[in-house]
Amino acid sequence: MEQLLKSDFYFDLPEELIAQDPLEDRSSSRLLVLDKNTGNVEHHVFRDIIDYLEAGDCLVINNTKVIPARLMGVREGTGATIEVLLLKRKENDIWETLVKPGKKAKVGTKIIFGDGLLVGEVVDIVEEGNRLIQFHYEGIFEEILDKLGQMPLPPYITHQLQDKNRYQTVYAKHDGSAAAPTAGLHFTPELLQQVRDKGVEIAEVTLHVGLGTFRPVKEDNLLNHHMHSEFYNIDQSEADKINKAKAEGHRVISVGTTSTRTLESAALEDGSLKACSGWTEIFIYPGYQFKVIDALITNFHLPESTLVMLVSALAGRENVLAAYKQAVDERYRFFSFGDAMFIHAK
């Protein structure tokens, strides 16, 4: 196979197209519809997605919930400000975290949050300089986190989020993500009801999105890029819905790259699924043969990101870059709070 370069996925993106705030009405975002076979593009509003769904299809959503994982604390003794970002829950109230500034957080350092409501102690330094922190508190950790923590918005969003819930999908259930599965942000309860009323099955999977999602690809040769690992879970009842759609010749439509990575990681060789959970480091780029998904709802992603590579694996790099150029020309809004794209084949 020919070498794939990071630069093959570059496109010019004016900074003012990066959406800083969510729209008032989630479903009023714009929707670019791309035919993955012909490259044909149509422009719609997100709620028009209903016109592209057919009875018997299975829409797969990621029901992870973003935790308010950004904590501001002070170092015991010096009072220096330290920012802690929760990445992965280990055991016994130990979390893998990203600490800024890292040099102030040696093993043994204690960090006080919320006047002592929560105290963290650095117990180890692991790969990439991440800190393992053991937390001490009285009460329920999630409730304390809800009181003290902030939503860990991506680095390219500079505005303060007025309403925490706008960085959650309306179907968020299971705590654990450091970032939202943003393709799902466009759905409202009313739109989901319309989807059900049309005879479309909705299957739920869980993938806790890690901040590695925003980590830039540093390697020029894609094959040298190592993906971060993320935890996923699929229950048997949901696997059955997906298997049924496939067996009956209907489409499996994934909402977001996170749902896609979950399904493709969990799939057996024949494309079927069974209940499972585990960690995935799957990296999907052109040349990948999809086992489960037929169509994808997704947002517009960063140039040279693993997410643009995944989308290109489904629709072809030339088709995707041409569609992105149209999106830029038409002033679509990009990234987490931006507009959406539906990739399918007629």
CSV table of C-alpha atoms in Angstrom, one decimal:
chain,number,residue,atom,x,y,z
A,1,MET,CA,0.0,0.0,0.0
A,2,GLU,CA,1.3,3.5,-0.8
A,3,GLN,CA,2.5,5.6,2.1
A,4,LEU,CA,-0.2,7.8,3.7
A,5,LEU,CA,1.1,11.2,4.8
A,6,LYS,CA,-0.4,13.5,7.4
A,7,SER,CA,-0.2,16.4,4.8
A,8,ASP,CA,-2.6,14.4,2.5
A,9,PHE,CA,-5.4,15.4,5.0
A,10,TYR,CA,-4.6,19.1,5.2
A,11,PHE,CA,-7.1,21.8,4.2
A,12,ASP,CA,-7.2,25.5,4.8
A,13,LEU,CA,-9.6,26.5,7.6
A,14,PRO,CA,-10.2,30.1,8.4
A,15,GLU,CA,-10.2,30.5,12.2
A,16,GLU,CA,-13.5,32.4,12.3
A,17,LEU,CA,-15.3,29.3,11.1
A,18,ILE,CA,-14.5,27.5,14.4
A,19,ALA,CA,-17.8,27.6,16.3
A,20,GLN,CA,-17.4,29.1,19.8
A,21,ASP,CA,-20.9,28.7,21.1
A,22,PRO,CA,-23.7,26.1,20.6
A,23,LEU,CA,-26.8,27.2,18.7
A,24,GLU,CA,-30.0,27.9,20.7
A,25,ASP,CA,-31.8,25.0,18.9
A,26,ARG,CA,-29.6,22.0,18.6
A,27,SER,CA,-31.3,20.6,15.5
A,28,SER,CA,-31.1,23.9,13.5
A,29,SER,CA,-27.4,23.3,12.7
A,30,ARG,CA,-26.7,22.9,9.0
A,31,LEU,CA,-26.2,19.5,7.5
A,32,LEU,CA,-24.0,18.7,4.5
A,33,VAL,CA,-25.0,15.5,2.9
A,34,LEU,CA,-22.2,13.7,1.0
A,35,ASP,CA,-22.8,10.7,-1.3
A,36,LYS,CA,-19.7,8.6,-0.6
A,37,ASN,CA,-19.8,6.9,-4.0
A,38,THR,CA,-20.3,9.9,-6.3
A,39,GLY,CA,-19.0,12.7,-4.1
A,40,ASN,CA,-22.2,14.6,-4.7
A,41,VAL,CA,-23.0,17.2,-2.0
A,42,GLU,CA,-26.4,18.6,-0.8
A,43,HIS,CA,-27.0,21.3,1.8
A,44,HIS,CA,-29.7,21.0,4.4
A,45,VAL,CA,-30.7,21.7,8.0
A,46,PHE,CA,-29.9,19.0,10.6
A,47,ARG,CA,-33.5,18.2,11.4
A,48,ASP,CA,-33.8,17.1,7.7
A,49,ILE,CA,-31.8,14.0,8.6
A,50,ILE,CA,-35.2,12.4,9.2
A,51,ASP,CA,-35.7,12.4,5.4
A,52,TYR,CA,-32.6,10.3,4.9
A,53,LEU,CA,-33.5,7.6,7.4
A,54,GLU,CA,-35.6,4.6,6.5
A,55,ALA,CA,-37.7,2.1,8.5
A,56,GLY,CA,-35.5,-0.8,9.5
A,57,ASP,CA,-32.3,1.3,9.7
A,58,CYS,CA,-30.4,1.1,13.0
A,59,LEU,CA,-29.1,4.4,14.3
A,60,VAL,CA,-26.2,3.9,16.8
A,61,ILE,CA,-25.6,6.5,19.4
A,62,ASN,CA,-22.9,6.8,22.1
A,63,ASN,CA,-24.5,7.4,25.5
A,64,THR,CA,-21.4,8.4,27.4
A,65,LYS,CA,-21.6,11.4,29.7
A,66,VAL,CA,-19.0,14.1,29.9
A,67,ILE,CA,-17.7,14.6,33.5
A,68,PRO,CA,-16.8,18.1,34.6
A,69,ALA,CA,-13.2,16.9,34.6
A,70,ARG,CA,-11.3,20.2,34.9
A,71,LEU,CA,-10.4,21.0,38.5
A,72,MET,CA,-8.6,24.2,39.7
A,73,GLY,CA,-6.7,23.7,42.9
A,74,VAL,CA,-3.9,25.1,45.0
A,75,ARG,CA,-0.7,23.3,46.0
A,76,GLU,CA,-0.5,22.7,49.7
A,77,GLY,CA,2.1,24.8,51.4
A,78,THR,CA,2.8,27.3,48.6
A,79,GLY,CA,-0.7,28.1,47.5
A,80,ALA,CA,0.4,28.0,43.8
A,81,THR,CA,-2.5,27.4,41.4
A,82,ILE,CA,-2.6,24.0,39.7
A,83,GLU,CA,-5.0,22.8,37.1
A,84,VAL,CA,-5.9,19.1,37.0
A,85,LEU,CA,-7.7,17.3,34.2
A,86,LEU,CA,-9.2,13.9,35.0
A,87,LEU,CA,-8.4,11.4,32.2
A,88,LYS,CA,-9.1,7.9,33.4
A,89,ARG,CA,-10.4,6.4,36.6
A,90,LYS,CA,-8.1,3.7,37.9
A,91,GLU,CA,-9.0,2.1,41.3
A,92,ASN,CA,-9.4,3.2,44.9
A,93,ASP,CA,-10.1,6.8,43.9
A,94,ILE,CA,-6.9,7.0,41.9
A,95,TRP,CA,-7.2,8.9,38.6
A,96,GLU,CA,-4.8,9.3,35.7
A,97,THR,CA,-4.6,13.1,35.2
A,98,LEU,CA,-3.0,15.8,33.2
A,99,VAL,CA,-1.5,18.4,35.5
A,100,LYS,CA,-0.5,22.0,34.6
A,101,PRO,CA,2.1,23.1,35.5
A,102,GLY,CA,3.5,19.6,35.7
A,103,LYS,CA,6.8,20.5,37.3
A,104,LYS,CA,4.9,21.7,40.4
A,105,ALA,CA,3.4,18.2,40.8
A,106,LYS,CA,6.1,15.8,42.0
A,107,VAL,CA,5.2,12.6,43.8
A,108,GLY,CA,3.9,13.4,47.2
A,109,THR,CA,2.5,16.8,46.3
A,110,LYS,CA,-0.9,17.5,47.8
A,111,ILE,CA,-3.4,19.7,45.9
A,112,ILE,CA,-6.4,21.3,47.7
A,113,PHE,CA,-9.7,21.8,45.8
A,114,GLY,CA,-12.7,23.8,46.9
A,115,ASP,CA,-11.2,24.9,50.3
A,116,GLY,CA,-10.5,21.2,51.2
A,117,LEU,CA,-13.8,19.6,49.9
A,118,LEU,CA,-11.4,17.5,47.8
A,119,VAL,CA,-7.7,16.8,48.3
A,120,GLY,CA,-5.5,15.1,45.8
A,121,GLU,CA,-2.1,13.5,46.3
A,122,VAL,CA,0.3,12.8,43.4
A,123,VAL,CA,1.2,9.1,43.9
A,124,ASP,CA,3.0,8.3,40.6
A,125,ILE,CA,4.2,9.8,37.3
A,126,VAL,CA,3.3,7.7,34.2
A,127,GLU,CA,3.7,7.9,30.4
A,128,GLU,CA,3.7,11.3,28.8
A,129,GLY,CA,4.1,12.9,32.2
A,130,ASN,CA,0.6,12.2,33.3
A,131,ARG,CA,0.1,12.1,37.1
A,132,LEU,CA,-1.7,9.4,39.1
A,133,ILE,CA,-3.6,11.3,41.8
A,134,GLN,CA,-5.3,9.7,44.8
A,135,PHE,CA,-8.3,11.7,45.9
A,136,HIS,CA,-9.5,12.1,49.5
A,137,TYR,CA,-13.0,13.4,50.3
A,138,GLU,CA,-16.1,12.9,52.4
A,139,GLY,CA,-19.4,12.1,50.6
A,140,ILE,CA,-19.9,11.1,47.0
A,141,PHE,CA,-17.1,11.9,44.5
A,142,GLU,CA,-19.5,12.6,41.6
A,143,GLU,CA,-21.4,15.2,43.6
A,144,ILE,CA,-18.2,16.9,44.7
A,145,LEU,CA,-17.0,16.9,41.1
A,146,ASP,CA,-20.2,18.4,39.9
A,147,LYS,CA,-19.8,21.2,42.4
A,148,LEU,CA,-16.1,21.9,41.8
A,149,GLY,CA,-15.4,20.8,38.3
A,150,GLN,CA,-15.7,22.6,34.9
A,151,MET,CA,-16.5,21.1,31.5
A,152,PRO,CA,-13.2,20.3,29.8
A,153,LEU,CA,-13.9,22.2,26.5
A,154,PRO,CA,-11.5,21.5,23.6
A,155,PRO,CA,-8.5,23.9,23.4
A,156,TYR,CA,-9.9,25.7,20.3
A,157,ILE,CA,-13.1,26.9,22.2
A,158,THR,CA,-12.2,30.0,24.0
A,159,HIS,CA,-15.6,31.2,25.1
A,160,GLN,CA,-17.0,30.2,28.5
A,161,LEU,CA,-19.9,27.7,28.3
A,162,GLN,CA,-23.0,29.3,29.9
A,163,ASP,CA,-24.9,26.0,30.3
A,164,LYS,CA,-23.0,22.8,31.2
A,165,ASN,CA,-25.7,20.7,29.5
A,166,ARG,CA,-25.0,22.1,26.1
A,167,TYR,CA,-21.7,20.0,26.0
A,168,GLN,CA,-23.8,16.9,26.7
A,169,THR,CA,-26.0,14.9,24.3
A,170,VAL,CA,-29.7,14.8,25.4
A,171,TYR,CA,-29.2,11.0,25.8
A,172,ALA,CA,-26.0,11.1,27.9
A,173,LYS,CA,-26.2,8.4,30.6
A,174,HIS,CA,-22.9,6.9,31.8
A,175,ASP,CA,-20.2,9.2,33.4
A,176,GLY,CA,-16.7,8.9,32.0
A,177,SER,CA,-15.9,11.1,29.1
A,178,ALA,CA,-13.4,14.0,29.0
A,179,ALA,CA,-15.0,15.2,25.8
A,180,ALA,CA,-18.4,15.0,24.2
A,181,PRO,CA,-19.4,12.7,21.3
A,182,THR,CA,-20.2,15.9,19.4
A,183,ALA,CA,-22.1,14.5,16.4
A,184,GLY,CA,-24.9,13.6,18.9
A,185,LEU,CA,-25.2,17.2,20.1
A,186,HIS,CA,-27.5,18.0,17.2
A,187,PHE,CA,-30.3,15.6,18.4
A,188,THR,CA,-33.2,16.9,20.4
A,189,PRO,CA,-35.7,14.6,22.3
A,190,GLU,CA,-38.3,15.6,19.6
A,191,LEU,CA,-36.1,14.6,16.7
A,192,LEU,CA,-35.2,11.3,18.3
A,193,GLN,CA,-38.9,10.6,18.8
A,194,GLN,CA,-39.5,11.3,15.1
A,195,VAL,CA,-36.7,8.8,14.3
A,196,ARG,CA,-38.4,6.1,16.3
A,197,ASP,CA,-41.8,7.0,14.8
A,198,LYS,CA,-40.3,6.4,11.4
A,199,GLY,CA,-39.5,2.8,12.3
A,200,VAL,CA,-35.8,3.4,12.8
A,201,GLU,CA,-34.2,1.3,15.7
A,202,ILE,CA,-31.9,3.3,18.0
A,203,ALA,CA,-29.1,1.3,19.6
A,204,GLU,CA,-26.9,2.6,22.4
A,205,VAL,CA,-23.2,1.9,22.9
A,206,THR,CA,-20.8,3.5,25.3
A,207,LEU,CA,-17.3,4.8,24.5
A,208,HIS,CA,-15.7,7.1,27.0
A,209,VAL,CA,-14.0,9.8,24.9
A,210,GLY,CA,-10.5,10.6,26.0
A,211,LEU,CA,-8.6,13.8,25.4
A,212,GLY,CA,-6.4,12.0,23.0
A,213,THR,CA,-9.2,12.8,20.6
A,214,PHE,CA,-7.6,16.3,20.4
A,215,ARG,CA,-4.0,15.2,20.3
A,216,PRO,CA,-2.4,16.2,17.0
A,217,VAL,CA,-0.9,13.6,14.7
A,218,LYS,CA,2.9,14.3,15.0
A,219,GLU,CA,4.1,11.6,12.7
A,220,ASP,CA,4.3,12.5,9.0
A,221,ASN,CA,3.8,8.8,8.1
A,222,LEU,CA,0.4,7.8,9.5
A,223,LEU,CA,1.4,4.3,10.1
A,224,ASN,CA,3.7,5.5,12.9
A,225,HIS,CA,0.9,7.3,14.7
A,226,HIS,CA,-0.2,5.6,18.0
A,227,MET,CA,-3.8,6.1,19.1
A,228,HIS,CA,-4.8,6.7,22.7
A,229,SER,CA,-6.9,4.0,24.3
A,230,GLU,CA,-10.6,4.5,25.3
A,231,PHE,CA,-13.0,2.2,27.2
A,232,TYR,CA,-16.1,0.9,25.5
A,233,ASN,CA,-19.1,-1.2,26.3
A,234,ILE,CA,-21.9,-2.9,24.3
A,235,ASP,CA,-24.8,-4.7,25.9
A,236,GLN,CA,-26.3,-7.7,24.3
A,237,SER,CA,-29.7,-6.1,23.8
A,238,GLU,CA,-28.0,-3.3,21.7
A,239,ALA,CA,-25.8,-5.7,19.8
A,240,ASP,CA,-29.0,-7.6,18.8
A,241,LYS,CA,-30.6,-4.5,17.3
A,242,ILE,CA,-27.5,-3.9,15.2
A,243,ASN,CA,-27.3,-7.5,14.1
A,244,LYS,CA,-31.0,-7.6,13.2
A,245,ALA,CA,-30.7,-4.6,10.9
A,246,LYS,CA,-27.7,-6.1,9.2
A,247,ALA,CA,-29.3,-9.5,8.8
A,248,GLU,CA,-32.4,-7.9,7.2
A,249,GLY,CA,-30.4,-5.9,4.7
A,250,HIS,CA,-30.9,-2.5,6.4
A,251,ARG,CA,-28.3,0.1,7.2
A,252,VAL,CA,-26.3,0.7,10.3
A,253,ILE,CA,-25.9,4.4,10.7
A,254,SER,CA,-23.4,5.6,13.2
A,255,VAL,CA,-23.7,8.9,15.1
A,256,GLY,CA,-20.2,10.1,15.4
A,257,THR,CA,-16.7,8.8,15.1
A,258,THR,CA,-16.8,7.5,18.7
A,259,SER,CA,-19.8,5.2,17.9
A,260,THR,CA,-18.0,4.1,14.7
A,261,ARG,CA,-14.8,3.2,16.6
A,262,THR,CA,-16.8,1.3,19.2
A,263,LEU,CA,-18.6,-0.8,16.5
A,264,GLU,CA,-15.6,-1.5,14.4
A,265,SER,CA,-13.5,-2.4,17.4
A,266,ALA,CA,-16.1,-4.8,18.8
A,267,ALA,CA,-17.1,-6.4,15.5
A,268,LEU,CA,-16.4,-10.1,14.8
A,269,GLU,CA,-14.9,-11.1,11.4
A,270,ASP,CA,-18.4,-11.5,9.9
A,271,GLY,CA,-19.4,-8.0,11.0
A,272,SER,CA,-21.7,-9.2,13.8
A,273,LEU,CA,-21.6,-8.0,17.4
A,274,LYS,CA,-22.0,-9.6,20.8
A,275,ALA,CA,-22.0,-8.1,24.3
A,276,CYS,CA,-18.5,-7.0,25.1
A,277,SER,CA,-16.4,-4.3,26.8
A,278,GLY,CA,-12.7,-3.4,26.7
A,279,TRP,CA,-10.2,-0.8,25.6
A,280,THR,CA,-9.8,0.2,22.0
A,281,GLU,CA,-6.9,1.9,20.2
A,282,ILE,CA,-8.3,1.4,16.7
A,283,PHE,CA,-7.0,3.9,14.1
A,284,ILE,CA,-9.2,4.0,11.0
A,285,TYR,CA,-7.7,5.6,7.9
A,286,PRO,CA,-8.1,5.1,4.1
A,287,GLY,CA,-7.7,1.5,3.1
A,288,TYR,CA,-9.7,0.3,6.1
A,289,GLN,CA,-12.6,-2.1,5.3
A,290,PHE,CA,-15.6,-1.3,7.4
A,291,LYS,CA,-17.3,-4.3,9.0
A,292,VAL,CA,-20.4,-2.8,10.5
A,293,ILE,CA,-21.3,0.8,9.6
A,294,ASP,CA,-22.9,1.8,6.3
A,295,ALA,CA,-23.4,5.5,6.9
A,296,LEU,CA,-22.1,8.2,9.3
A,297,ILE,CA,-23.4,11.4,10.9
A,298,THR,CA,-20.4,13.5,12.0
A,299,ASN,CA,-19.2,17.0,12.6
A,300,PHE,CA,-16.5,18.8,10.7
A,301,HIS,CA,-13.0,18.0,12.0
A,302,LEU,CA,-9.6,19.5,12.3
A,303,PRO,CA,-7.2,19.5,9.3
A,304,GLU,CA,-4.7,16.5,9.5
A,305,SER,CA,-6.6,14.9,12.5
A,306,THR,CA,-7.3,11.2,12.9
A,307,LEU,CA,-11.0,12.1,12.6
A,308,VAL,CA,-10.7,13.5,9.1
A,309,MET,CA,-8.7,10.3,8.3
A,310,LEU,CA,-11.6,8.1,9.6
A,311,VAL,CA,-14.2,10.0,7.6
A,312,SER,CA,-11.9,9.7,4.5
A,313,ALA,CA,-11.7,5.9,5.0
A,314,LEU,CA,-15.5,5.8,4.6
A,315,ALA,CA,-16.1,8.4,1.8
A,316,GLY,CA,-12.7,8.6,0.1
A,317,ARG,CA,-10.1,11.3,0.7
A,318,GLU,CA,-10.8,13.3,-2.5
A,319,ASN,CA,-14.6,13.3,-1.8
A,320,VAL,CA,-14.1,14.4,1.8
A,321,LEU,CA,-11.6,17.2,1.0
A,322,ALA,CA,-13.8,18.5,-1.8
A,323,ALA,CA,-16.9,18.5,0.5
A,324,TYR,CA,-14.8,20.3,3.2
A,325,LYS,CA,-13.8,22.9,0.7
A,326,GLN,CA,-17.5,23.5,-0.1
A,327,ALA,CA,-18.2,23.7,3.6
A,328,VAL,CA,-15.6,26.4,4.1
A,329,ASP,CA,-16.8,28.3,1.0
A,330,GLU,CA,-20.4,28.1,2.3
A,331,ARG,CA,-19.3,29.2,5.8
A,332,TYR,CA,-20.3,26.1,7.7
A,333,ARG,CA,-19.4,26.1,11.4
A,334,PHE,CA,-16.6,23.7,12.4
A,335,PHE,CA,-15.7,21.4,15.3
A,336,SER,CA,-17.5,20.6,18.5
A,337,PHE,CA,-20.3,23.2,18.5
A,338,GLY,CA,-20.4,23.3,14.7
A,339,ASP,CA,-22.5,21.9,11.9
A,340,ALA,CA,-22.9,18.3,10.8
A,341,MET,CA,-22.3,16.1,7.8
A,342,PHE,CA,-24.1,12.9,6.8
A,343,ILE,CA,-22.1,10.4,4.7
A,344,HIS,CA,-24.1,7.8,2.9
A,345,ALA,CA,-24.6,6.2,-0.5
A,346,LYS,CA,-27.9,6.4,-2.4
